[in-house]
Each structure stands twice: as structure tokens, then as C-alpha cells.
Coordinates of C-alpha atoms in Angstrom, one line a residue:
Chain A
X1 CA -143.5 57.8 -20.4
X2 CA -140.8 55.1 -20.5
X3 CA -138.2 54.5 -19.2
X4 CA -139.8 54.0 -16.0
X5 CA -136.7 54.2 -13.0
X6 CA -135.1 57.0 -15.2
X7 CA -138.0 59.1 -15.4
X8 CA -138.8 58.1 -12.1
X9 CA -141.7 57.0 -12.5
X10 CA -141.1 53.6 -10.4
X11 CA -139.2 54.9 -7.5
X12 CA -135.6 53.3 -8.4
X13 CA -135.0 50.4 -5.4
X14 CA -137.4 48.5 -7.4
X15 CA -134.9 47.8 -10.0
X16 CA -134.0 44.2 -8.3
X17 CA -137.0 43.5 -7.8
X18 CA -137.8 43.6 -11.6
X19 CA -135.5 42.5 -12.5
X20 CA -136.5 39.4 -10.3
X21 CA -139.5 39.4 -12.6
X22 CA -138.1 39.3 -15.2
X23 CA -135.3 37.0 -14.6
X24 CA -138.0 34.8 -13.9
X25 CA -139.5 35.6 -16.6
X26 CA -137.1 34.4 -19.1
X27 CA -135.7 31.2 -17.0
X28 CA -139.0 30.1 -17.1
X29 CA -139.3 30.7 -21.9
X30 CA -135.3 29.4 -22.1
X31 CA -137.4 26.4 -20.1
X32 CA -140.0 26.9 -22.5
X33 CA -137.8 25.9 -25.6
X34 CA -136.0 23.0 -24.2
X35 CA -132.9 24.7 -23.7
X36 CA -131.9 23.1 -20.5
X37 CA -131.3 20.4 -22.7
X38 CA -127.0 21.2 -23.8
X39 CA -127.5 18.2 -26.9
X40 CA -130.8 20.5 -28.2
X41 CA -128.2 23.9 -27.2
X42 CA -125.2 22.6 -29.1
X43 CA -127.0 20.9 -31.4
X44 CA -127.3 24.2 -33.2
X45 CA -123.5 23.9 -34.2
X46 CA -123.9 20.3 -35.6
X47 CA -127.5 21.6 -37.3
X48 CA -129.2 19.0 -36.1
X49 CA -130.9 21.5 -33.4
X50 CA -131.3 25.6 -34.7
X51 CA -134.5 26.3 -31.6
X52 CA -131.4 27.8 -30.3
X53 CA -131.4 30.6 -33.6
X54 CA -135.0 30.9 -33.7
X55 CA -136.0 31.5 -29.4
X56 CA -133.1 34.3 -29.7
X57 CA -133.9 35.7 -33.5
X58 CA -137.6 35.7 -32.9
X59 CA -136.7 37.9 -29.3
X60 CA -134.8 39.9 -30.5
X61 CA -137.1 41.2 -33.5
X62 CA -140.3 41.0 -31.4
X63 CA -138.7 43.5 -28.5
X64 CA -137.4 45.2 -31.2
X65 CA -140.4 45.4 -33.4
X66 CA -142.2 46.5 -29.6
X67 CA -139.7 48.9 -28.8
X68 CA -140.4 50.6 -32.3
X69 CA -144.2 50.8 -32.3
X70 CA -143.8 51.7 -28.3
X71 CA -142.3 55.3 -29.7
X72 CA -144.1 55.9 -32.0
X73 CA -146.8 55.5 -29.5
X74 CA -145.3 57.4 -27.2
X75 CA -144.9 55.5 -24.2
X76 CA -141.0 55.0 -24.1
X77 CA -138.6 56.6 -25.0
X78 CA -136.0 55.0 -27.0
X79 CA -133.5 57.8 -26.8
X80 CA -133.3 57.4 -23.4
X81 CA -132.7 53.2 -23.3
X82 CA -129.3 53.0 -22.0
X83 CA -127.4 51.7 -25.3
X84 CA -124.4 49.1 -24.2
X85 CA -120.9 50.6 -25.3
X86 CA -119.9 48.6 -28.4
X87 CA -115.3 48.0 -27.7
X88 CA -115.1 46.3 -31.4
X89 CA -111.8 43.8 -29.7
X90 CA -113.4 42.4 -26.7
X91 CA -116.6 42.0 -28.2
X92 CA -115.4 39.8 -31.1
X93 CA -112.8 38.3 -28.1
X94 CA -115.8 38.0 -25.9
X95 CA -117.5 36.3 -29.0
X96 CA -115.1 33.7 -29.6
X97 CA -115.2 32.6 -26.1
X98 CA -118.5 32.4 -25.6
X99 CA -118.9 30.4 -28.6
X100 CA -116.0 28.0 -27.9
X101 CA -117.3 27.6 -24.1
X102 CA -121.2 27.3 -25.5
X103 CA -119.5 24.2 -28.0
X104 CA -117.5 22.1 -25.1
X105 CA -119.9 22.4 -21.8
X106 CA -123.5 23.2 -23.7
X107 CA -124.9 25.4 -22.2
X108 CA -124.7 29.3 -22.2
X109 CA -124.4 30.6 -18.8
X110 CA -128.6 31.8 -18.9
X111 CA -129.0 28.5 -19.8
X112 CA -127.4 26.2 -17.5
X113 CA -128.9 27.8 -14.5
X114 CA -131.6 26.7 -15.8
X115 CA -130.6 23.4 -16.4
X116 CA -129.1 23.4 -13.0
X117 CA -132.9 24.1 -11.1
X118 CA -134.3 21.1 -13.7
X119 CA -130.9 18.7 -11.3
X120 CA -128.9 18.6 -14.3
X121 CA -125.6 17.7 -13.2
X122 CA -123.4 19.2 -16.4
X123 CA -125.6 22.4 -15.8
X124 CA -124.3 22.6 -12.4
X125 CA -120.5 21.8 -13.0
X126 CA -121.1 24.3 -15.5
X127 CA -122.8 26.8 -13.4
X128 CA -119.9 26.2 -11.2
X129 CA -116.7 27.0 -13.1
X130 CA -118.4 30.2 -14.9
X131 CA -117.6 31.2 -11.2
X132 CA -114.1 30.0 -11.7
X133 CA -113.5 31.6 -14.4
X134 CA -115.0 34.6 -13.4
X135 CA -112.4 34.0 -10.1
X136 CA -109.8 34.0 -12.3
X137 CA -110.9 37.2 -14.7
X138 CA -111.2 39.0 -11.2
X139 CA -107.6 38.3 -10.5
X140 CA -106.4 38.5 -13.3
X141 CA -107.4 41.4 -14.6
X142 CA -104.7 44.4 -15.0
X143 CA -103.5 41.9 -17.2
X144 CA -106.9 42.7 -19.7
X145 CA -107.8 46.0 -19.1
X146 CA -105.9 47.7 -22.0
X147 CA -107.9 45.0 -24.6
X148 CA -111.2 45.2 -23.0
X149 CA -111.8 48.9 -23.7
X150 CA -109.5 48.8 -26.3
X151 CA -111.8 49.2 -30.2
X152 CA -114.2 51.9 -27.9
X153 CA -116.9 53.2 -30.9
X154 CA -119.0 54.3 -27.8
X155 CA -122.4 53.2 -28.2
X156 CA -123.6 53.1 -31.4
X157 CA -126.9 51.7 -33.1
X158 CA -126.2 49.7 -36.2
X159 CA -128.8 51.1 -38.2
X160 CA -127.1 54.8 -37.0
X161 CA -123.6 53.3 -39.0
X162 CA -125.2 51.9 -42.4
X163 CA -127.1 55.3 -42.1
X164 CA -130.7 54.3 -42.5
X165 CA -133.5 54.6 -41.1
X166 CA -134.7 53.1 -38.1
X167 CA -137.7 51.2 -39.2
X168 CA -136.0 50.0 -42.8
X169 CA -133.2 48.4 -40.6
X170 CA -136.0 47.0 -38.7
X171 CA -137.9 45.2 -41.8
X172 CA -134.2 43.7 -43.1
X173 CA -134.2 42.9 -39.6
X174 CA -137.0 40.9 -39.9
X175 CA -136.3 39.7 -44.0
X176 CA -133.5 37.9 -42.8
X177 CA -134.7 36.6 -39.8
X178 CA -137.8 35.2 -41.8
X179 CA -135.2 34.0 -43.7
X180 CA -132.8 31.9 -41.4
X181 CA -136.1 30.6 -40.7
X182 CA -136.6 29.0 -43.7
X183 CA -133.4 27.6 -44.4
X184 CA -132.5 26.2 -40.5
X185 CA -136.3 24.8 -40.9
X186 CA -134.6 22.4 -44.1
X187 CA -131.7 21.8 -43.2
X188 CA -133.1 19.8 -39.9
X189 CA -135.1 18.1 -41.7
X190 CA -132.1 16.9 -44.1
X191 CA -130.0 16.1 -41.0
X192 CA -130.0 13.0 -39.2
X193 CA -132.6 12.5 -36.3
X194 CA -130.7 12.9 -32.6
X195 CA -132.4 10.9 -30.0
X196 CA -132.9 13.3 -26.7
Chain B
X1 CA -144.9 24.7 -44.6
X2 CA -147.3 25.0 -41.8
X3 CA -150.1 27.3 -41.6
X4 CA -149.6 29.2 -38.2
X5 CA -145.7 30.2 -38.9
X6 CA -147.2 30.9 -41.9
X7 CA -149.1 33.5 -40.3
X8 CA -146.8 34.4 -38.1
X9 CA -144.0 34.9 -40.6
X10 CA -147.2 37.6 -42.8
X11 CA -147.6 39.5 -39.3
X12 CA -144.4 40.7 -38.6
X13 CA -143.2 41.5 -42.3
X14 CA -146.8 43.8 -42.5
X15 CA -145.6 44.9 -38.7
X16 CA -141.8 45.4 -40.4
X17 CA -143.8 47.3 -43.1
X18 CA -145.6 49.7 -41.0
X19 CA -142.8 50.2 -39.2
X20 CA -140.2 50.9 -42.1
X21 CA -142.8 53.9 -43.0
X22 CA -143.4 55.5 -39.9
X23 CA -142.4 58.5 -39.3
X24 CA -139.4 59.1 -37.3
X25 CA -140.1 60.9 -33.9
X26 CA -137.6 62.8 -30.8
X27 CA -139.0 63.5 -28.1
X28 CA -135.8 64.6 -25.4
X29 CA -136.7 65.3 -22.7
X30 CA -138.4 68.0 -21.7
X31 CA -142.1 69.3 -20.0
X32 CA -145.2 69.4 -22.3
X33 CA -146.4 73.4 -23.1
X34 CA -149.4 72.3 -21.2
X35 CA -147.8 71.7 -17.9
X36 CA -144.8 74.8 -18.6
X37 CA -148.3 76.9 -18.3
X38 CA -149.4 74.9 -15.7
X39 CA -145.8 76.1 -13.8
X40 CA -146.5 79.6 -15.0
X41 CA -149.4 80.0 -13.2
X42 CA -147.8 79.8 -9.6
X43 CA -145.7 81.9 -7.8
X44 CA -144.0 78.9 -6.3
X45 CA -141.4 79.5 -8.9
X46 CA -140.4 82.4 -7.3
X47 CA -138.4 83.0 -3.5
X48 CA -138.4 86.1 -1.9
X49 CA -134.9 88.0 -1.3
X50 CA -135.3 87.5 2.3
X51 CA -134.8 83.6 1.4
X52 CA -131.9 83.6 -0.3
X53 CA -130.5 86.2 1.9
X54 CA -131.1 83.5 5.0
X55 CA -129.9 80.5 3.0
X56 CA -126.8 82.7 2.4
X57 CA -126.3 83.4 5.8
X58 CA -127.3 79.5 7.4
X59 CA -124.4 78.4 4.1
X60 CA -127.8 75.9 3.2
X61 CA -125.2 73.9 1.5
X62 CA -128.4 72.8 -0.9
X63 CA -129.1 76.3 -2.5
X64 CA -126.7 76.9 -5.7
X65 CA -127.1 80.5 -6.7
X66 CA -127.2 81.6 -10.9
X67 CA -126.1 84.5 -11.5
X68 CA -126.9 85.5 -15.6
X69 CA -126.2 88.6 -15.6
X70 CA -122.9 89.5 -17.7
X71 CA -119.5 88.4 -16.6
X72 CA -118.0 92.0 -16.2
X73 CA -121.1 92.6 -14.1
X74 CA -120.8 89.4 -12.1
X75 CA -117.4 91.2 -11.6
X76 CA -117.8 93.9 -10.3
X77 CA -120.5 92.2 -7.0
X78 CA -122.3 89.2 -7.5
X79 CA -123.9 87.0 -4.2
X80 CA -121.8 85.2 -1.8
X81 CA -121.4 81.9 -3.7
X82 CA -123.1 82.2 -7.3
X83 CA -121.8 81.1 -10.4
X84 CA -122.1 82.8 -13.0
X85 CA -123.7 81.9 -16.3
X86 CA -124.9 83.9 -18.7
X87 CA -127.7 84.9 -21.0
X88 CA -126.1 83.8 -24.1
X89 CA -124.5 80.8 -22.8
X90 CA -127.3 79.7 -21.1
X91 CA -127.4 76.2 -22.9
X92 CA -123.2 75.4 -22.8
X93 CA -123.3 72.1 -22.1
X94 CA -120.3 73.6 -19.7
X95 CA -123.1 74.5 -17.0
X96 CA -125.7 72.0 -16.9
X97 CA -123.8 70.5 -14.6
X98 CA -124.1 74.0 -12.1
X99 CA -128.0 74.9 -13.2
X100 CA -128.9 70.0 -12.6
X101 CA -128.1 69.2 -9.4
X102 CA -130.0 66.9 -8.2
X103 CA -130.9 67.3 -4.6
X104 CA -129.5 70.9 -5.1
X105 CA -132.1 74.0 -5.2
X106 CA -130.9 76.7 -7.9
X107 CA -131.8 80.1 -7.3
X108 CA -131.1 82.3 -10.8
X109 CA -131.1 85.7 -10.2
X110 CA -130.4 88.8 -12.7
X111 CA -130.4 92.9 -12.1
X112 CA -134.3 93.2 -12.2
X113 CA -136.4 89.6 -13.0
X114 CA -136.6 89.5 -16.7
X115 CA -133.4 87.3 -17.1
X116 CA -133.8 84.4 -14.7
X117 CA -137.8 84.2 -16.1
X118 CA -136.4 84.2 -19.2
X119 CA -133.9 81.8 -18.4
X120 CA -136.0 79.5 -15.6
X121 CA -138.5 78.9 -18.8
X122 CA -135.6 77.5 -20.9
X123 CA -134.1 75.0 -18.0
X124 CA -137.5 74.1 -17.1
X125 CA -138.6 73.3 -20.7
X126 CA -135.4 71.2 -20.2
X127 CA -137.1 69.5 -17.7
X128 CA -134.6 71.1 -15.0
X129 CA -135.9 70.1 -11.7
X130 CA -136.0 72.0 -8.6
X131 CA -135.3 76.1 -10.7
X132 CA -136.4 78.5 -8.8
X133 CA -136.0 83.0 -9.5
X134 CA -135.0 85.6 -7.0
X135 CA -138.4 87.6 -6.8
X136 CA -136.8 91.3 -8.1
X137 CA -133.8 90.3 -8.7
X138 CA -130.7 92.4 -7.3
X139 CA -132.0 95.6 -7.7
X140 CA -134.7 94.1 -4.9
X141 CA -132.2 92.5 -3.0
X142 CA -131.0 95.9 -2.6
X143 CA -133.9 97.7 -1.4
X144 CA -135.0 95.2 1.5
X145 CA -131.4 94.0 2.2
X146 CA -128.3 96.1 2.2
X147 CA -130.8 99.4 2.4
X148 CA -133.8 98.0 4.8
X149 CA -136.2 100.6 4.6
X150 CA -137.7 101.1 7.8
X151 CA -141.4 100.9 8.2
X152 CA -144.1 103.5 9.5
X153 CA -144.4 103.7 13.2
X154 CA -148.3 102.6 12.7
X155 CA -146.8 98.9 11.3
X156 CA -147.3 95.4 13.1
X157 CA -145.1 94.2 14.5
X158 CA -144.4 91.4 12.2
X159 CA -143.1 94.4 9.8
X160 CA -140.4 95.6 11.8
X161 CA -139.6 91.6 13.0
X162 CA -138.9 91.6 9.2
X163 CA -137.0 95.2 8.9
X164 CA -134.7 93.7 11.8
X165 CA -133.9 90.4 10.5
X166 CA -132.9 92.7 7.3
X167 CA -131.2 94.8 9.4
X168 CA -128.9 92.4 10.4
X169 CA -129.0 91.1 7.0
X170 CA -126.9 93.9 5.4
X171 CA -124.3 93.9 8.3
X172 CA -123.7 90.3 7.3
X173 CA -124.0 91.0 3.7
X174 CA -123.0 94.6 3.8
X175 CA -119.6 93.8 4.2
X176 CA -117.7 90.8 2.2
X177 CA -120.6 90.1 -0.3
X178 CA -118.0 90.0 -2.9
X179 CA -117.1 86.1 -4.3
X180 CA -116.7 84.5 -1.7
X181 CA -116.9 81.0 -2.3
X182 CA -119.6 78.9 -0.3
X183 CA -117.1 77.1 1.5
X184 CA -115.4 79.4 3.2
X185 CA -118.2 81.0 4.5
X186 CA -120.1 77.7 5.8
X187 CA -118.3 77.9 9.3
X188 CA -119.2 79.4 12.1
X189 CA -116.0 81.3 12.5
X190 CA -117.8 85.0 10.8
X191 CA -117.5 84.6 7.6
X192 CA -117.5 87.5 6.3
X193 CA -114.7 90.5 5.6
X194 CA -114.2 93.8 4.3
X195 CA -112.7 94.1 1.4
X196 CA -113.1 97.8 1.1
X197 CA -109.6 97.8 -1.8
X198 CA -109.9 95.4 -3.7
X199 CA -114.2 94.6 -4.2
X200 CA -113.3 93.3 -7.5
X201 CA -111.4 90.3 -6.8
X202 CA -112.1 87.6 -4.8
X203 CA -109.0 85.8 -3.4
X204 CA -107.4 86.7 -0.6
Chain C
X1 CA -135.3 12.5 -21.0
X2 CA -139.0 12.2 -23.3
X3 CA -139.0 15.6 -21.7
X4 CA -139.4 18.0 -24.8
X5 CA -140.9 15.5 -27.6
X6 CA -142.2 16.6 -31.3
X7 CA -145.7 16.3 -29.9
X8 CA -145.2 19.0 -26.8
X9 CA -143.1 21.2 -29.2
X10 CA -145.8 21.7 -30.9
X11 CA -148.7 22.4 -28.1
X12 CA -146.3 25.9 -27.1
X13 CA -146.5 25.6 -31.0
X14 CA -149.8 26.0 -31.4
X15 CA -150.1 28.8 -28.5
X16 CA -148.2 30.6 -30.9
X17 CA -151.1 32.3 -32.8
X18 CA -152.3 33.4 -29.8
X19 CA -149.7 35.5 -29.2
X20 CA -148.9 36.8 -32.5
X21 CA -152.6 38.1 -32.6
X22 CA -152.0 39.7 -28.5
X23 CA -149.3 41.5 -30.4
X24 CA -151.2 42.8 -32.4
X25 CA -154.1 44.0 -30.8
X26 CA -151.5 46.1 -28.6
X27 CA -150.3 47.8 -31.2
X28 CA -153.4 49.1 -32.7
X29 CA -154.6 49.8 -29.0
X30 CA -151.6 51.4 -29.4
X31 CA -152.7 53.7 -32.7
X32 CA -156.1 53.8 -31.6
X33 CA -155.2 55.7 -28.0
X34 CA -152.1 57.2 -29.6
X35 CA -153.0 61.0 -30.6
X36 CA -151.3 63.8 -31.4
X37 CA -150.6 66.3 -28.4
X38 CA -152.2 69.7 -29.2
X39 CA -149.8 71.9 -28.6
X40 CA -146.3 70.9 -29.5
X41 CA -143.4 72.8 -29.5
X42 CA -142.1 75.0 -32.6
X43 CA -139.1 76.5 -32.0
X44 CA -136.3 73.9 -30.4
X45 CA -135.1 75.4 -26.7
X46 CA -131.5 76.8 -28.7
X47 CA -134.1 78.8 -31.3
X48 CA -135.6 79.2 -28.3
X49 CA -132.6 81.2 -26.4
X50 CA -131.6 82.5 -30.0
X51 CA -134.8 85.0 -29.8
X52 CA -134.6 85.4 -26.1
X53 CA -131.3 86.9 -26.2
X54 CA -131.8 89.3 -28.9
X55 CA -134.9 91.5 -27.4
X56 CA -136.4 92.2 -30.5
X57 CA -139.9 91.8 -29.6
X58 CA -140.5 93.4 -27.1
X59 CA -142.9 97.4 -27.5
X60 CA -141.4 100.0 -25.3
X61 CA -143.9 102.4 -23.4
X62 CA -143.7 105.5 -25.9
X63 CA -144.7 103.1 -28.8
X64 CA -148.0 101.8 -26.5
X65 CA -148.8 104.8 -26.1
X66 CA -148.3 106.5 -29.9
X67 CA -150.8 102.6 -30.0
X68 CA -153.3 103.4 -27.5
X69 CA -154.4 107.2 -29.0
X70 CA -154.3 105.8 -32.6
X71 CA -156.3 103.5 -32.3
X72 CA -154.4 101.6 -35.1
X73 CA -155.9 97.8 -36.0
X74 CA -153.1 96.0 -36.4
X75 CA -152.2 96.6 -33.1
X76 CA -154.2 94.5 -29.9
X77 CA -153.8 94.8 -26.5
X78 CA -154.1 91.2 -24.4
X79 CA -153.8 91.4 -20.8
X80 CA -152.9 89.1 -19.0
X81 CA -154.1 89.0 -15.2
X82 CA -156.9 87.6 -14.0
X83 CA -160.7 89.8 -15.2
X84 CA -161.2 90.9 -11.6
X85 CA -157.9 93.0 -12.3
X86 CA -159.1 93.7 -15.8
X87 CA -162.2 95.1 -14.7
X88 CA -160.1 97.4 -11.7
X89 CA -158.9 98.5 -15.0
X90 CA -157.4 97.5 -17.9
X91 CA -155.7 100.0 -21.5
X92 CA -158.1 101.4 -23.2
X93 CA -158.9 98.1 -26.0
X94 CA -157.1 95.6 -24.2
X95 CA -158.4 91.8 -24.7
X96 CA -158.8 90.2 -21.2
X97 CA -156.8 86.3 -21.3
X98 CA -156.5 85.0 -17.8
X99 CA -152.5 83.8 -18.1
X100 CA -154.2 80.0 -17.2
X101 CA -156.5 79.8 -20.5
X102 CA -154.0 81.0 -23.6
X103 CA -153.4 78.1 -24.2
X104 CA -157.5 77.5 -24.8
X105 CA -158.7 76.5 -27.5
X106 CA -161.7 79.5 -27.0
X107 CA -158.4 81.6 -28.1
X108 CA -157.1 79.4 -30.4
X109 CA -157.8 81.9 -33.3
X110 CA -156.5 85.2 -31.5
X111 CA -153.2 83.9 -31.8
X112 CA -153.3 82.6 -34.5
X113 CA -155.0 85.7 -36.2
X114 CA -150.6 87.3 -37.7
X115 CA -152.2 90.2 -39.7
X116 CA -152.7 91.6 -35.7
X117 CA -150.1 91.8 -33.6
X118 CA -151.1 91.7 -29.8
X119 CA -149.3 93.6 -27.2
X120 CA -148.4 90.8 -23.8
X121 CA -149.2 92.9 -20.3
X122 CA -149.8 91.4 -16.8
X123 CA -148.4 94.1 -13.5
X124 CA -145.0 93.7 -14.8
X125 CA -142.0 93.0 -17.8
X126 CA -141.6 89.4 -16.8
X127 CA -144.8 88.6 -16.1
X128 CA -145.6 88.6 -19.4
X129 CA -142.1 87.5 -20.0
X130 CA -142.9 83.6 -19.5
X131 CA -146.2 83.7 -22.1
X132 CA -145.0 85.5 -24.4
X133 CA -142.0 82.3 -24.2
X134 CA -144.5 80.0 -24.5
X135 CA -146.9 81.1 -27.6
X136 CA -143.2 82.1 -29.8
X137 CA -141.9 78.0 -28.7
X138 CA -145.3 77.4 -30.0
X139 CA -144.9 78.7 -33.3
X140 CA -147.2 82.1 -32.5
X141 CA -144.9 85.4 -33.4
X142 CA -146.9 88.3 -34.0
X143 CA -146.4 88.4 -30.3
X144 CA -144.9 91.5 -28.2
X145 CA -143.9 92.5 -24.7
X146 CA -145.8 95.5 -23.1
X147 CA -142.1 97.0 -21.6
X148 CA -142.7 97.9 -18.0
X149 CA -145.7 96.5 -17.6
X150 CA -149.5 97.6 -16.5
X151 CA -148.1 99.2 -13.3
X152 CA -145.5 101.6 -15.3
X153 CA -147.7 102.3 -17.6
X154 CA -150.8 102.6 -14.8
X155 CA -148.6 105.2 -13.2
X156 CA -146.8 107.3 -15.5
X157 CA -148.9 106.9 -18.9
X158 CA -152.4 106.6 -17.7
X159 CA -152.5 108.4 -14.8
X160 CA -151.4 111.4 -16.4
X161 CA -152.7 111.6 -20.1
X162 CA -149.3 111.7 -21.4
X163 CA -145.2 109.7 -21.0
X164 CA -144.1 111.0 -17.1
X165 CA -141.2 109.0 -17.3
X166 CA -139.0 106.1 -19.0
X167 CA -137.4 104.6 -16.2
X168 CA -139.3 100.8 -18.1
X169 CA -136.4 98.8 -18.1
X170 CA -136.4 96.0 -15.9
X171 CA -132.8 94.8 -15.7
X172 CA -131.1 97.9 -15.6
X173 CA -129.6 97.8 -12.7
X174 CA -131.0 100.2 -10.0
X175 CA -127.4 100.8 -8.1
X176 CA -124.0 100.0 -8.1
X177 CA -123.6 97.5 -6.0
X178 CA -120.7 97.0 -5.0
X179 CA -120.5 100.9 -3.8
X180 CA -123.4 100.3 -1.6
X181 CA -122.2 96.8 0.2
X182 CA -118.7 99.3 0.9
X183 CA -121.5 101.9 2.2
X184 CA -123.8 99.8 4.5
X185 CA -120.9 98.0 6.2
X186 CA -120.2 100.5 8.3
X187 CA -117.4 98.0 9.4
X188 CA -119.9 95.9 11.1
X189 CA -119.5 92.7 10.5
X190 CA -122.0 89.6 12.1
X191 CA -121.3 85.7 13.2
X192 CA -123.9 83.4 11.1
X193 CA -126.0 83.2 14.3
X194 CA -126.6 87.2 15.0
X195 CA -129.7 87.6 13.2
X196 CA -131.4 88.9 16.0
X197 CA -131.6 91.5 17.5
X198 CA -128.5 92.0 19.7
X199 CA -126.9 91.7 16.1
X200 CA -125.2 95.1 16.1
X201 CA -123.2 95.3 19.5
X202 CA -122.0 91.1 18.9
X203 CA -120.9 92.9 15.4
X204 CA -118.9 95.2 16.2
X205 CA -117.2 93.1 18.9
X206 CA -115.6 90.7 16.0
X207 CA -114.4 93.6 13.8
X208 CA -110.6 93.1 14.5
X209 CA -110.6 88.6 14.3
X210 CA -113.1 89.1 11.3
X211 CA -110.4 89.9 9.0
X212 CA -108.5 86.6 9.1
X213 CA -111.7 84.5 8.8
X214 CA -112.4 84.3 6.1
X215 CA -108.8 85.1 4.8
X216 CA -108.1 81.2 5.3

């Protein structure tokens, strides 16, 4: 059956409407998890709050589980789902920059919008500086272009690279996630409580 | 430890174990045997030689002819604008862009109808859309377009109209149906020229 | 502040098992409703392509005549035309399976019976080609196509009690196309619009200018 749009079951014009609905849903979940607070978000780096890790890890393994089962039921064809191509250099570099921005600013792009929506000034500043960053990148794009496309690996999947089956990797990831949840919960307990 | 977290963790572990043992499934894009049969039972996959002649005379930009005969046969004679995709390289990825074009009508032809039908079956299973077969192939093309047979004197008017159209078409195709690129024949000027001497080669 | 008190958090967490159960429910529904497709391709497209260009699984009318007259029990004629045509005339001993029914439950045993080779025929060779390919792709290998189809067989065998012609190959070029193009051209060229009755005179006028037209 799916993916719905590439298979022509839903017209392509629906793309933006669906993106809007999903975006609202994403924002709702972020807000529910308390991600409009920069202290909560930065907590993962200081060791007093690991909600970020739990939310995103849970989201990943839930989506993964759903996708694998749906694929098995024939509801969605995973071979047709777009896989972002991996550019190793820019992935590492981008990860570092993103992480630093996360610690310094206390938000990631999505959560800054949540914060801005409920009237947090710091989130609005973060949100505005996002565009400054985009502008600078756009203007100096020619400098980065080569770096950006370096280390191209194509659309890779981890389990293919590790040469194991999809299901087994999924099981391993779930175990890793649960262990991570347990350990971070212990760390949280030991950490000094921060009021926010 | 909280009970609900234990429950959720257990649930995920169980699902994970099931996932690890689920047999892998590869779908790939293809249409089901039932749907293929459904398409086989109606004749909309055929276009007549008259329709193909009309496409070529009008230089319809939305029609792509595919010649599935051998390159030697193609070299000797082919319909204007046709691309040669020999039977043994039907699935060659280099030819895929010609066959599977969005918004284009792909018409397969061979000497008869068999090869074109076989190619149609393969392409339809791969779910390429808008694939058609020129009914009767080039043999029919000769019998209807190049050498139309005059209807009996008692035939209805439609038969005579069709005959007249075919005679005109045969004059159109008679002269220069040897490998003319589709674009060069799209002008309103007489697009066809005689190439008696060097019939095999297309270029001027 | 205060908007994310531990208590609020607990309240949200309270709903989690419910969500988990809902998730589980969807997956159970999936397992229950998913059934194996009745007909599955046994051959990949590439394998089918190989089988097609081999041209092995056909049967010439000569062989068919022998089989028909000897009542060879290892073969069975399968008539893929509609029942009316079948009643009007068919090869002796043929079984009628109308094309639209070839996948139905009723005839499964007939396809799966590997002891007997089915000789598929329809009005023409190409009409039997699609069904043969379909059955082949579903894993049934004991089918052959009757070259020339029923029309050839009727005209050249059944009406004459013996094989009269061997002109049953559909894909043989009956004409020298390039030569015919030269013959029929007669030096006339017609512009794109001239498909009406007035075509010949118009064409003749343009005769001289035509040579440049296509070359530019």
C-alpha cells in the first residue's frame, strides 16, 4: 500500500497539508514532554534531566517497531521509503555544531519554535538567530560546498553496514534504549535537583 | 521501578524479539497476478496501426514508439522516432527512461504481435504505466498503412473513408519513414523526404 | 514556571500503558488481517525475461497435429477463448478455460498436475502468450503455446485434415519493409495536414521542396 504519496494513492498536493498536520503533532508532543524549557533540554548535558534522550529514543524505537511490522503486514513498502544519503564528514561536523548550539542556546530548532509559541523570549532569540545562521551559510555556501559533500556513502542503513538482519538490529536497538533509560534514571536520581 | 515502565519495556522487548524472527519481505514495485490477468482480459492495451499512423502524422509529442526487434532489423526499417530496445535487453536499465516515461504513451511494436506482447507483460509486471502494443505489428502496418487494400464496392462509407485516410498516410510514410528523429518531423513543413539511395542510414 | 511539575509528568506517564496497549492492538490487528496472497510470483522479472527470449516452451502445429490424432494422454489442449467460441468449434479433446478464469480455484488442480502438459491456445499466438507468461511466473512450468493459434490451426489443419501450410510464425517479417517504403512512395510527399481526399495533388506540388525540409 504505502508510501501513499509516492505510490500515487494520495495526490502530491497533499504534501504540505500533511506536513502541517504532522508538524503540529510534533510540536504538541514536544510541548507535552516539557521541551519548551531550555533548562530541561540542556539538562541532558549537565546530567540532571534525561527526558530529551528518553523522548527521542522512545520515538525512534516506536517508529521503527511500527514501520517494521507495517512492512511485514504489507501496509508500507520500506524499500520505497526515502533514505537520506549519508555524507560522513558533514554529518560529524554538523553533529558537533548542532550539539554545541544545543548546549549554548538550550534549544534545538523544533523546540525553539515550541518555546517561542508559548512566549519564551530566549526561544524567540534562538529562533531568530537560526535564520541568521541560515543566511550566513547561504552567503558563504561556495566555501562549504566541497566539505558538505565529502565522505558520501549513499543511502546507507546501519543494519546493512553491520551485515545483520533488520529485525535483529531492531531488537538490539530496543535493548540498548532500555539500558540507556535505566542508567540515565539512576544518574538522575543521584544528581542534585534543579528547580525549573 | 515503576510498574508501567516495566510493562512498556516488556512490551518493547517482546515486540523486538518478534521482529528479530519476522521473515524478511521484499515487495518491490510490481502489480499482482490478479491485476495483470485483469488487464490481459481487456483489449485496451492495443493500439491500431491507424492510431499509430495518426500519432506520427501529427507528431504527437506524448507518444514514444519502442521497437523490440533486433538492431539489424531496426537498422533496415523502423517507424519514425522509434527507439530500439531489442528483446534481449528489455530490462536493461539504460533503456528504462525511454520505456517508463511519466505522461508518455509508450507503444511497443515488433514484426508481429508476439514480441511486443511479451515485452508488455514484463513491463506491466514492473508496473510501468501507459504501455501499449501496436496490434499486428509491422506486418499489419504494411497491410493497412503502406499498402492499404481498397474496400469492395459495396462496403459502407466508413470503409472508404478509412481507406482514403490510409492512402494518404501511405503517401506520408511511403517516402521517408526511415529513422527520422521525432523532433525533426514536428514542423508544419513537409517533414518527410525520400531517401531511396541511402535508406539504411538516417542522417542527412 | 511550574508548568512541568513532576506531578504533571506523572499524569502524562499514567497514559503511557494505554498507548502501549493501543500500539499492541494495531499490531495484533495487522497479524490477524494479513493473509498470504493467493497467487504469488515464483519467478522474478529477470528470470521471466530469460524464459521469454529462450522461446522454448512452444509447440508447432505439426506437433499439435500428431498429438491430436494420436490422443496422446501426456498432453491436454487448453482453450483460452470464451465459451461461445469454444462451442462453435475447438480442437478435439480441448478443455475450455476462459482467460478471465485461469487463476480461479476451480482450475488450480489442472495447472498443478505436472504429469500432463497443457497446450495453451487462443485465437492467435500472441493472445496465448500473456496467459502462458502469467502461469509461468506463478511457477507452472508444464504449459506450451500453440504457435499460430486456433485460427491457423482451424484454417490449415482442421478444415483440411492435414497440415497445409507452415506459415505460422507470427514474428517473421512478411515483407521487406524498406523496399515497400520505396515502392509505395512514388515520389510523393504529403504535409502533416494533408490527410484528406485532396492529399495527392497537394503532395505532388510539394515534391520538389520536400528534400530540404527534413534535412535542415
